[in-house]
Structures are given as C-alpha cells and as structure tokens.
C-alpha cells in the first residue's frame, strides 16, 4: 500500500545542562551554521572534488533518510540579483547529491532544512580544500585544480598557501604546475588512465602545446609502452631548449627576452644547482635562430663557392645545428665520409670533395649552427662562439653524379685485388658456369630409377627442382642428404653449355636488380611528389585515407580515425602531417561528401 511522502525532520539535539557562555578565543573564525532550504542549494563549479562524486551515493542517501544529515555542508551565497537566493555548495558535494536522490524519490521536499556553513566564496573554497585534504582520499587532479582556484584571485603567493596549509612552498608550486596540465592529461589522471608519476613527468614543462603533442603521440593505438617515463623524457628532450643549447647560444639573449621569451623553473628535478634553465618558449628561440641563420647562410654559401665553385645551393638542417638531420633535396643523393656498405669500404670525404671539384659536379652544401673555429693568434683560450657554418663531412649531389664522386673499390669484400665490374661479372659467370656444367654432367632425377619424385636440390640455384609434397604445410617426410660426385672431365665437357646458362642467369639477375632500383626511385619520387601536393592543398582536406584502410577524418575537436573512440591524434592538418608517414597516404578529399561520392563510384564500378 502506497504511503504519502513525508518531510524528514532533522532530529533535535538532546537537551544539555545550562553552562555559562564563554567568549570565543580571539583569532578564531566563527563556526555558526545556517539552516537553508534544500531548494536553494546548488553545486558550485568551484567545488574542489570533481572525481567520483557519485560513488556510493545511494547508501549515503539511505543513511540520511534514516538518521538525518549529521554533517553540515560548506557554501557561499550568490552575489548577483539573479542568484541572490542561491547558496553554492563547495564542500559536501556527495552529501548534496544524496539529497538530490532523496528529492527524486519524494522523501524530502524543497523546503527541507539543510545545515550549511556559509562563508565568503574564497574562504569557502579554502575550507572545502582543507576538508578534503584532511580526508586524504581526494583525487590528485582535483587537489591540483583546487590549489589553482585559491591562487585565482591573484592576492596570494605560493608561499602564502604553503604557510596556510602546512606544505612547503615547492610542494605548492608543484601542485600549481600540475594544475596547468593540458585538459586531456588531467582528465586521464582523473579517470585512472595514467598514474600521478606519469602526470608529474608531463608537468616537467609548462608548455601545454608540447604536453598535448606528446600525450597524443603516446595515445596512439600502435604505440609501444604508452606513457612510459622514458618516452616522455625523450620527447621533451628532443623539443625543449635550454640556455646551454646550441640554438640559444647562437641568438641574442636580449632579443629573446625582448620578444617575450622567458624561462621555466624545474620543479621536479633533483639535479644539482647550476643546471641550465629551460626556455619557456623554445619555438620563439628557434624562430629567432632561423631568421639569423637564413641571413648568415648566404655568406656561408659564398664562402663555400670560393673553395668549390660548383656549389649551387644549400640545405639547412631540421634542428638548425650543423650536425643535425637533413633530408636530401629532390633528385639528389647524399655523399658522406665513413663506412659505405654499398662499396664495402671506408670513404674519405676529402677525396669526394676533390672529385666533385675536378669534375665540376653541382653541390648542395649542408648549413647549420656550429661553434666557430679560432684561427692562429685569435685563439685566446676563451669559449668559442656559435656561428653559421657548412658541414664539411657531407654534401649532396644530383643522383646521376653519385658514382662519379664516390671512390672505386680498391679491394673486394674478401680481400682480393680490385676488379672492374666487367671482371667481376666474368668471375661470377665462370663460377656459376661450373655449377651448371656439373649439374648437366649427371642424369636428371626423373631419369634415375627410384629417384623420380623423391629427390630435389636443397638450394635454390635451379628453378626446376621438385619437392615431394609441400614441406611447409604438408605432412613431415623423412629424408636424408646425398652427394653426387662428378669428374673434371665431365665438367669440361659441359662447360660451354653451363657458361651459356650462367650468362642467362647473371643477365636476369642484373635486369631484376635494375628494375628494383628503378622502381624504388620512382616510388620515392612519387611519394615525394604526392606529399608536396598534399602539403600544398588549399583548402586543407578534411578526409584522408591511408594504405592500411584507416580513414582519418577532421572533426571539431581534431583529427582521428573514423570509427574509433580513441583520443584525437592531431588538432589540425599541419599537426597530422607530422604524425603520418608520407608513404602511407593513399588519397585525400576536401570534404566527407567528396569521399562518400568517391566510394559510391567505386562500389558502382565494382558491381558492373
């Protein structure tokens, strides 16, 4: 039988013996609690606890229904004409949620009185933080954001908060840095997807854009050891600059600071004092360095042309340093000193420069930032400065001139005298010709009784071999090895025929090798051309298809693979191009409608 809902009346406290009133000790804040109707309460966005607020709410609601609300809430009153009657709750969010559940059940009504400790907004937030810190079950992400909220008014320093809550100033600064993590990293910490240790590693820089790039890179489905400390440190180290780095030593410190550049305090490092500071805006330093390098590179190219008149251009390294990585210009091949696997020998770069000079081969030099080299009496022992230089250990030449610049081999791979390509081919034909002659000196297996269908050659030099069944997926068949002896006279008798077979085999090998090399060059050129076309696309495409079938789609929040619920990999198209391998891109379309029309056409053609 249904019963009418009744308001729960808070249980009246038991009468106590009258005691003389005592004055409150000086310096203590008043602790009076106000009874506020439930209908006027609203959860404040400043509530420091944002994680797991719904945990076990039903049992708490049942407890309140049975025993009343035993602990008051903490809140502040609205200050505008619109919300003057509202009390915003910053402490006791789970209790308020339990009251909401009781209201939904009809157990309480809007006029049900709720005890609330009302304080000014800033003080109420402090009390909420103190309450949750004392309980030690607060989600770390909520703690970080709460510290940031206390700093928001701008009238306190980290030292003030440290003194108020009993922490060290460094601890407070660390929490404020963690509060400044990119939103997706804080959300991952709240949801338990990353640990506090990992979040701390991400907080080693205050650059949210860098944090976000590295985080998204670590979230890729095929990433090995996601969010490992080593991965994050390596990614930061590759992009972050310090006062001691080559790029910063090259530029003018005053220019960097005048254009808004600053420095980061390393709050989580245990390194000894005196370590170089990190730049708060590394990209600004790179931009300044690139401007200066572009101007000085013209002078460097002129200097190089005095020694090597055939220098026709230059390439600046990716990280701007003279020893940095650089891609070969289109149609060019790299020339570098050291061991050359193709030649099977050590290459002296000085000789390569000389051959390029003697043969007037067009040269593209590599330019970057490097330490200056004191000359003669100019070397006073002071630390060398950083200037634009060209790298004498490598350069680029047109692909067709590569062989003319590289040395000829002086020795074979087995230490014998150097042979010309023609002599090497003649030796290979002679060796293979004897093998064929030996094979022709004996009957075919099909001509030997009992051997037909049971014998085959164990190596792959003859394409006519047969095997007794499929050795990979068929039943295992016992077998044994035999040796077939032939005489020199038999080989000599069949040598001419063997040589002809060897010539055909060697010629076929050369042809296949040339076809592979030509195909590789054509494929590389095609990928490069496609990549240039993709980078220059205007407007930027909104749909991109890779060879493995992944369809990358631009959404309002960024780029991600269609049909997957994972995090966005890139915020914009330029960032996506940094993630993708050019060789994986199969096609792109300006809009999703264009792609759908393309797919419909493919389906229609396939059905004909």
XYZ file of C-alpha atoms in Angstrom:
608
model
C 0.000 0.000 0.000
C 1.481 3.317 -1.042
C 2.096 5.954 1.606
C 2.382 9.681 1.161
C 5.872 11.105 1.192
C 6.741 12.970 4.351
C 9.453 15.509 5.029
C 12.282 14.233 7.150
C 12.697 16.413 10.192
C 16.223 16.708 11.490
C 16.468 15.043 14.833
C 16.534 17.593 17.592
C 19.685 17.579 19.677
C 19.357 16.286 23.252
C 18.954 18.991 25.907
C 22.162 19.882 27.673
C 22.744 21.395 31.086
C 22.994 25.163 31.038
C 26.561 26.379 31.125
C 27.798 29.922 31.374
C 28.542 31.374 27.933
C 32.199 31.859 27.147
C 33.688 34.262 24.641
C 35.223 32.776 21.538
C 39.017 32.821 21.625
C 40.486 35.722 19.692
C 41.625 34.897 16.148
C 39.203 32.001 15.591
C 36.720 32.229 12.710
C 33.041 31.969 13.646
C 31.578 28.499 13.173
C 27.854 29.301 13.081
C 25.809 27.107 10.766
C 22.760 28.357 8.873
C 19.703 26.258 8.039
C 18.985 26.652 4.315
C 16.011 25.108 2.436
C 17.163 22.329 0.130
C 15.598 24.024 -2.914
C 18.054 26.939 -2.640
C 21.157 24.746 -2.802
C 23.229 24.299 -5.947
C 26.535 22.563 -6.520
C 29.219 25.205 -7.167
C 31.535 24.838 -10.143
C 34.330 25.723 -7.712
C 33.738 22.525 -5.717
C 37.223 21.099 -5.371
C 36.109 17.479 -5.595
C 35.121 16.661 -9.178
C 36.003 12.977 -9.344
C 33.893 10.046 -8.143
C 31.327 12.345 -6.558
C 28.592 9.809 -7.359
C 30.368 6.907 -5.666
C 28.114 5.072 -3.182
C 25.521 7.884 -3.186
C 22.548 5.533 -2.751
C 23.830 4.117 0.549
C 24.547 7.650 1.778
C 21.007 8.710 0.820
C 19.582 5.761 2.784
C 21.697 6.750 5.795
C 20.477 10.363 5.653
C 16.876 9.148 5.378
C 17.360 7.017 8.490
C 19.497 9.273 10.698
C 19.308 12.758 9.203
C 22.180 14.876 7.873
C 24.859 14.602 10.562
C 27.480 16.823 8.915
C 26.869 20.292 7.555
C 27.700 21.413 4.030
C 30.044 24.287 3.143
C 28.942 27.015 0.761
C 28.751 30.665 -0.186
C 25.797 32.862 -1.071
C 25.118 34.231 -4.544
C 26.084 37.863 -5.024
C 24.013 38.956 -8.033
C 20.354 39.862 -8.344
C 19.826 36.670 -10.339
C 21.279 34.245 -7.791
C 20.822 36.179 -4.560
C 18.664 33.358 -3.118
C 21.081 30.596 -4.160
C 23.657 29.031 -1.868
C 26.507 27.425 -3.811
C 27.915 24.285 -2.193
C 31.694 23.834 -2.402
C 32.082 21.288 0.401
C 29.853 18.225 0.711
C 29.098 17.574 -2.942
C 28.396 13.868 -2.323
C 26.004 14.719 0.515
C 24.212 17.194 -1.766
C 23.980 14.517 -4.447
C 22.429 12.155 -1.887
C 19.873 14.855 -1.035
C 19.115 15.210 -4.763
C 18.404 11.476 -4.855
C 16.092 11.740 -1.844
C 14.255 14.596 -3.572
C 13.804 12.445 -6.692
C 12.375 9.672 -4.518
C 9.966 12.145 -2.915
C 11.448 11.569 0.535
C 12.208 15.270 1.062
C 10.837 18.479 -0.402
C 12.400 21.769 -1.440
C 11.722 23.329 1.977
C 13.631 20.597 3.842
C 16.219 22.423 6.017
C 19.881 21.693 5.354
C 22.644 22.839 7.730
C 25.201 24.883 5.751
C 28.321 26.663 6.955
C 28.172 29.839 4.840
C 31.404 31.728 4.280
C 32.728 34.161 1.672
C 33.441 32.413 -1.635
C 37.247 32.340 -1.339
C 37.128 31.195 2.282
C 34.538 28.520 1.464
C 36.804 27.068 -1.209
C 39.659 27.000 1.310
C 37.505 25.134 3.818
C 36.467 22.618 1.161
C 40.090 22.024 0.222
C 41.135 21.681 3.863
C 38.327 19.198 4.496
C 39.242 17.016 1.533
C 42.988 17.157 2.143
C 42.412 16.070 5.721
C 40.495 13.008 4.488
C 43.402 12.055 2.130
C 41.036 10.433 -0.395
C 40.902 13.355 -2.798
C 41.721 12.675 -6.432
C 45.105 14.291 -7.233
C 43.650 16.148 -10.234
C 41.013 17.768 -8.001
C 43.686 18.763 -5.500
C 45.749 20.466 -8.220
C 42.761 22.400 -9.568
C 41.785 23.442 -6.034
C 45.203 24.980 -5.418
C 44.889 26.859 -8.705
C 41.438 28.127 -7.666
C 42.895 29.501 -4.434
C 45.512 31.380 -6.462
C 42.963 32.675 -8.991
C 42.047 35.925 -7.148
C 45.685 36.988 -7.520
C 46.140 38.247 -3.970
C 48.235 35.318 -2.712
C 51.589 33.794 -3.416
C 52.608 30.129 -3.287
C 54.386 30.978 -0.042
C 51.091 32.200 1.460
C 49.306 28.955 0.559
C 52.214 26.884 1.831
C 52.060 28.615 5.197
C 48.268 28.330 5.421
C 48.045 24.602 4.651
C 51.305 23.452 6.196
C 53.106 22.498 2.980
C 56.455 23.578 1.605
C 56.456 26.328 -0.995
C 57.957 23.906 -3.538
C 55.085 21.470 -2.921
C 52.540 24.215 -3.655
C 54.402 25.277 -6.807
C 54.431 21.666 -7.970
C 50.649 21.421 -7.470
C 50.113 24.661 -9.369
C 52.259 23.358 -12.241
C 50.262 20.115 -12.262
C 47.039 22.139 -12.301
C 48.306 23.711 -15.523
C 48.499 20.388 -17.359
C 46.633 20.116 -20.652
C 42.965 19.239 -20.102
C 43.264 15.805 -21.705
C 46.107 14.870 -19.340
C 44.186 15.974 -16.240
C 41.140 14.044 -17.464
C 43.275 10.933 -17.983
C 44.570 11.270 -14.405
C 41.031 11.658 -13.045
C 39.877 8.559 -14.904
C 42.847 6.483 -13.763
C 44.263 6.114 -17.287
C 47.662 7.449 -16.160
C 49.368 7.493 -12.785
C 50.415 10.501 -10.724
C 54.038 9.701 -11.575
C 53.260 9.927 -15.296
C 51.299 13.166 -14.817
C 54.275 14.597 -12.941
C 56.526 13.710 -15.869
C 54.197 15.553 -18.242
C 54.309 18.565 -15.882
C 58.070 18.966 -16.262
C 57.208 21.625 -18.814
C 54.575 24.345 -18.567
C 54.147 24.348 -22.357
C 50.633 22.944 -22.783
C 51.014 22.659 -26.556
C 54.096 20.455 -26.094
C 52.336 18.445 -23.379
C 49.372 17.865 -25.672
C 51.519 16.842 -28.668
C 53.482 14.295 -26.658
C 50.356 12.991 -24.895
C 48.516 12.427 -28.178
C 51.589 10.737 -29.625
C 51.694 8.415 -26.621
C 47.972 7.624 -27.029
C 48.401 6.134 -30.493
C 46.983 2.600 -30.675
C 50.218 1.099 -32.027
C 52.479 2.867 -29.539
C 54.764 0.581 -27.526
C 54.804 1.202 -23.753
C 52.343 4.079 -23.747
C 53.097 6.980 -21.409
C 56.376 5.488 -20.202
C 58.566 7.962 -18.326
C 61.413 7.323 -20.755
C 59.221 8.084 -23.775
C 58.009 11.367 -22.284
C 61.504 12.477 -21.264
C 62.897 11.621 -24.681
C 60.101 13.527 -26.433
C 60.568 16.586 -24.219
C 64.336 16.447 -24.587
C 64.024 16.436 -28.369
C 61.853 19.568 -28.392
C 62.749 21.576 -25.290
C 65.635 24.006 -25.389
C 67.862 25.176 -22.538
C 70.195 28.103 -22.019
C 73.119 25.816 -22.834
C 71.786 24.516 -26.158
C 73.369 25.470 -29.465
C 70.308 27.349 -30.739
C 70.121 29.631 -27.690
C 73.883 30.224 -27.674
C 73.581 31.360 -31.295
C 70.911 34.021 -30.748
C 70.992 37.203 -28.697
C 69.575 36.690 -25.188
C 68.206 40.233 -25.076
C 66.308 39.678 -28.338
C 64.726 36.516 -26.948
C 63.630 38.247 -23.751
C 62.505 41.400 -25.564
C 60.227 39.338 -27.838
C 58.544 37.722 -24.841
C 60.755 34.722 -24.145
C 61.120 33.519 -20.579
C 62.465 30.608 -18.548
C 60.884 27.687 -16.715
C 61.569 26.672 -13.150
C 62.284 22.944 -12.989
C 60.042 21.980 -10.079
C 60.520 18.216 -10.239
C 64.234 17.824 -10.895
C 66.672 16.646 -8.253
C 69.663 17.859 -10.257
C 72.305 19.949 -8.531
C 72.048 23.724 -8.553
C 73.559 25.407 -11.576
C 71.800 23.270 -14.200
C 70.854 25.319 -17.274
C 67.337 26.714 -17.241
C 64.747 25.528 -19.724
C 63.318 28.024 -22.168
C 59.634 28.712 -21.645
C 59.214 29.466 -25.355
C 61.577 27.246 -27.309
C 59.768 27.871 -30.592
C 60.431 31.599 -30.265
C 64.141 30.860 -29.840
C 64.061 28.611 -32.925
C 62.277 31.293 -34.956
C 64.862 33.909 -33.988
C 67.701 31.482 -34.754
C 66.167 30.572 -38.114
C 65.908 34.242 -39.084
C 69.547 34.846 -38.213
C 70.685 31.606 -39.867
C 68.894 32.393 -43.132
C 70.750 35.708 -43.314
C 74.148 34.238 -42.460
C 73.672 31.206 -44.725
C 74.052 33.419 -47.801
C 77.511 34.417 -46.576
C 78.355 30.783 -45.818
C 77.383 29.673 -49.335
C 79.561 32.424 -50.825
C 82.499 31.227 -48.719
C 81.945 27.631 -49.850
C 81.861 28.703 -53.511
C 85.344 30.187 -53.152
C 86.676 26.693 -52.465
C 84.223 24.754 -54.607
C 82.838 26.903 -57.437
C 80.266 24.234 -58.368
C 78.333 24.786 -55.111
C 74.865 25.610 -56.410
C 72.728 25.671 -53.276
C 72.383 24.781 -49.622
C 70.165 22.809 -47.251
C 69.550 23.883 -43.643
C 69.239 21.093 -41.085
C 65.933 20.340 -39.376
C 67.107 21.342 -35.882
C 69.258 24.214 -37.244
C 72.509 22.731 -35.882
C 75.291 21.898 -38.320
C 75.332 18.225 -37.288
C 71.539 17.864 -37.358
C 69.424 15.604 -39.524
C 68.660 16.745 -43.053
C 66.707 15.206 -45.922
C 68.196 15.021 -49.393
C 66.803 17.574 -51.849
C 64.618 16.128 -54.603
C 66.678 14.187 -57.141
C 69.857 14.298 -55.034
C 71.949 11.661 -53.272
C 73.969 12.090 -50.063
C 77.763 11.919 -50.040
C 79.277 11.273 -46.609
C 82.525 10.040 -45.149
C 82.933 6.824 -43.199
C 81.981 3.246 -43.946
C 79.985 2.754 -47.127
C 78.086 -0.526 -47.212
C 77.429 -0.381 -50.954
C 81.132 -0.092 -51.705
C 82.234 -2.315 -48.842
C 84.943 0.152 -47.854
C 85.727 3.338 -45.945
C 85.101 6.558 -47.870
C 87.325 9.599 -47.356
C 85.151 12.707 -47.599
C 88.097 14.916 -48.599
C 88.622 12.818 -51.725
C 84.902 13.095 -52.537
C 85.093 16.888 -52.331
C 88.116 16.836 -54.632
C 86.436 14.586 -57.212
C 83.340 16.809 -57.184
C 85.591 19.835 -57.741
C 87.632 18.228 -60.530
C 84.513 17.037 -62.376
C 82.520 20.239 -61.796
C 79.653 18.327 -60.141
C 76.827 20.564 -58.778
C 76.958 20.530 -54.973
C 74.350 21.263 -52.315
C 76.069 22.045 -49.008
C 74.612 21.434 -45.524
C 74.369 24.575 -43.377
C 73.662 24.908 -39.666
C 74.760 26.443 -36.388
C 78.133 25.365 -35.032
C 80.993 26.578 -32.898
C 83.385 28.950 -34.566
C 86.950 27.780 -35.126
C 89.675 30.131 -33.827
C 92.395 30.857 -36.368
C 96.019 31.233 -35.326
C 96.618 34.024 -32.828
C 92.886 34.647 -32.486
C 92.707 31.626 -30.188
C 92.913 33.331 -26.791
C 91.505 30.372 -24.869
C 88.048 31.895 -24.414
C 84.987 29.720 -25.149
C 84.221 29.740 -28.874
C 81.037 31.420 -30.036
C 78.347 29.989 -32.295
C 78.035 30.965 -35.950
C 76.502 29.715 -39.195
C 78.766 27.044 -40.743
C 78.709 24.486 -43.507
C 79.304 20.814 -42.800
C 82.465 19.528 -44.475
C 81.668 15.908 -43.593
C 78.762 15.581 -46.040
C 77.055 17.151 -49.045
C 74.522 16.322 -51.755
C 74.957 15.830 -55.496
C 72.491 15.021 -58.288
C 71.673 11.330 -58.206
C 73.256 10.694 -61.616
C 76.619 12.077 -60.392
C 76.874 9.937 -57.263
C 79.130 7.258 -58.765
C 81.432 9.904 -60.228
C 82.020 11.423 -56.781
C 82.370 8.219 -54.745
C 85.645 6.256 -54.964
C 86.102 2.984 -56.801
C 86.685 -0.022 -54.588
C 90.322 -0.889 -54.074
C 89.607 -4.356 -52.687
C 86.938 -6.997 -52.988
C 84.910 -7.920 -49.932
C 87.172 -10.957 -49.376
C 90.433 -9.016 -49.603
C 91.481 -9.828 -53.178
C 92.568 -7.347 -55.838
C 90.045 -4.798 -57.037
C 88.228 -5.859 -60.167
C 86.307 -3.850 -62.693
C 82.562 -4.512 -62.930
C 83.210 -6.433 -66.154
C 85.858 -8.602 -64.453
C 83.534 -9.269 -61.506
C 80.776 -10.352 -63.869
C 83.170 -12.635 -65.763
C 84.221 -14.283 -62.477
C 80.593 -14.785 -61.447
C 79.765 -16.356 -64.826
C 82.783 -18.666 -64.581
C 81.829 -19.841 -61.056
C 78.158 -20.322 -61.878
C 79.038 -21.915 -65.241
C 80.942 -24.709 -63.466
C 77.910 -25.313 -61.221
C 75.631 -25.621 -64.224
C 78.213 -27.816 -66.021
C 78.326 -30.143 -63.007
C 74.547 -30.320 -62.949
C 74.472 -31.141 -66.668
C 77.061 -33.918 -66.141
C 74.642 -36.181 -64.272
C 71.275 -37.607 -65.295
C 68.119 -35.817 -64.270
C 66.364 -37.247 -61.248
C 63.483 -38.204 -63.489
C 65.877 -40.417 -65.481
C 67.204 -42.315 -62.435
C 65.106 -45.307 -61.325
C 63.618 -44.792 -57.868
C 64.572 -41.085 -57.724
C 61.757 -39.550 -59.748
C 59.507 -37.535 -57.444
C 61.643 -38.301 -54.387
C 64.811 -36.227 -54.890
C 65.280 -32.467 -55.168
C 68.056 -29.908 -54.789
C 68.303 -28.422 -51.295
C 69.416 -24.983 -52.530
C 67.594 -22.523 -54.740
C 70.011 -22.047 -57.616
C 67.937 -24.151 -60.017
C 64.326 -23.263 -60.624
C 63.428 -26.727 -61.973
C 63.720 -28.552 -58.672
C 60.812 -30.598 -57.398
C 59.831 -31.441 -53.843
C 57.965 -34.497 -52.549
C 54.930 -32.587 -51.258
C 54.545 -29.257 -49.534
C 57.296 -29.061 -46.923
C 55.641 -26.108 -45.126
C 52.070 -27.265 -44.595
C 52.108 -30.905 -45.716
C 52.979 -33.964 -43.623
C 56.591 -34.244 -42.471
C 58.530 -36.698 -44.639
C 61.807 -38.307 -43.523
C 64.712 -37.588 -45.873
C 68.495 -37.837 -45.991
C 71.260 -35.935 -47.763
C 73.338 -37.408 -50.593
C 76.365 -36.103 -52.510
C 76.741 -36.512 -56.253
C 80.352 -36.689 -57.491
C 81.408 -35.572 -60.963
C 84.809 -35.507 -62.636
C 86.682 -32.533 -64.070
C 86.444 -34.123 -67.497
C 82.643 -34.246 -67.218
C 82.557 -30.579 -66.152
C 84.870 -29.592 -69.021
C 82.661 -31.448 -71.487
C 79.585 -29.482 -70.390
C 81.290 -26.170 -69.568
C 80.228 -24.319 -72.721
C 76.561 -25.131 -72.114
C 76.960 -24.300 -68.423
C 78.522 -20.922 -69.264
C 75.576 -20.055 -71.500
C 73.126 -20.910 -68.724
C 75.202 -18.850 -66.279
C 75.193 -15.836 -68.628
C 71.428 -16.027 -68.863
C 71.149 -16.293 -65.072
C 73.521 -13.336 -64.411
C 71.807 -11.192 -67.043
C 68.437 -11.961 -65.488
C 69.767 -11.021 -62.041
C 71.080 -7.687 -63.347
C 67.805 -6.949 -65.061
C 65.772 -7.678 -61.932
C 68.124 -5.553 -59.802
C 67.886 -2.604 -62.192
C 64.111 -2.926 -62.239
C 64.001 -2.964 -58.434
C 66.253 0.094 -58.169
C 64.289 1.992 -60.809
C 61.025 1.073 -59.108
C 62.379 2.191 -55.720
C 63.481 5.557 -57.133
C 60.180 6.027 -58.943
C 58.238 5.122 -55.807
C 60.271 7.549 -53.704
C 59.797 10.337 -56.243
C 56.068 9.584 -56.444
C 55.691 9.687 -52.662
C 57.627 12.947 -52.506
C 55.504 14.495 -55.263
C 52.294 13.311 -53.597
C 53.464 14.665 -50.244
C 54.273 18.073 -51.735
C 50.848 18.127 -53.361
C 49.179 17.187 -50.067
C 51.080 19.842 -48.091
C 50.136 22.489 -50.656
C 46.439 21.513 -50.772
C 44.229 24.585 -50.421
C 41.845 24.322 -48.741
C 43.284 21.659 -46.470
C 41.468 18.314 -46.878
C 39.038 17.059 -44.255
C 39.319 13.338 -45.102
C 42.491 11.305 -45.643
C 42.864 7.587 -46.455
C 45.963 5.505 -45.666
C 47.092 2.343 -47.418
C 46.125 0.189 -44.422
C 42.492 1.281 -44.799
C 42.345 3.808 -41.958
C 40.130 6.776 -42.781
C 41.321 9.922 -40.997
C 38.522 12.449 -40.503
C 38.628 16.047 -39.319
C 36.173 16.690 -36.501
C 35.552 19.883 -34.477
C 37.875 18.630 -31.744
C 40.633 17.416 -34.081
C 41.734 14.586 -36.403
C 41.082 10.935 -35.543
C 40.477 7.602 -37.265
C 36.870 7.151 -38.361
C 35.012 4.531 -36.333
C 37.420 4.588 -33.376
C 36.612 6.110 -30.000
C 40.231 6.873 -29.117
C 41.699 10.278 -28.431
C 42.311 12.726 -31.240
C 45.782 12.351 -32.715
C 46.121 15.884 -34.093
C 44.342 19.175 -33.543
C 44.831 20.485 -37.079
C 46.007 19.329 -40.508
C 49.597 20.551 -40.137
C 49.968 18.541 -36.922
C 48.518 15.468 -38.643
C 51.176 15.737 -41.369
C 53.837 15.490 -38.648
C 52.321 12.195 -37.468
C 51.730 10.400 -40.778
C 54.331 8.632 -42.891
C 54.151 10.054 -46.454
C 54.346 6.574 -47.974
C 51.184 5.506 -46.101
C 48.925 8.153 -47.646
C 46.699 6.746 -50.393
C 44.355 9.650 -51.079
C 42.590 12.685 -49.668
C 39.375 14.635 -50.202
C 38.308 18.185 -49.436
C 35.111 17.092 -47.658
C 33.454 13.948 -46.333
C 30.823 14.294 -49.057
C 33.561 14.101 -51.720
C 34.926 10.922 -50.152
C 31.465 9.338 -49.922
C 30.890 10.124 -53.610
C 34.241 8.518 -54.460
C 33.336 5.370 -52.508
C 29.910 5.191 -54.155
C 31.561 5.363 -57.564
C 33.988 2.564 -56.609
C 31.134 0.367 -55.420
C 29.213 1.044 -58.616
C 32.181 0.150 -60.820
C 32.817 -2.992 -58.795
C 29.268 -4.179 -59.336
C 29.394 -3.960 -63.118
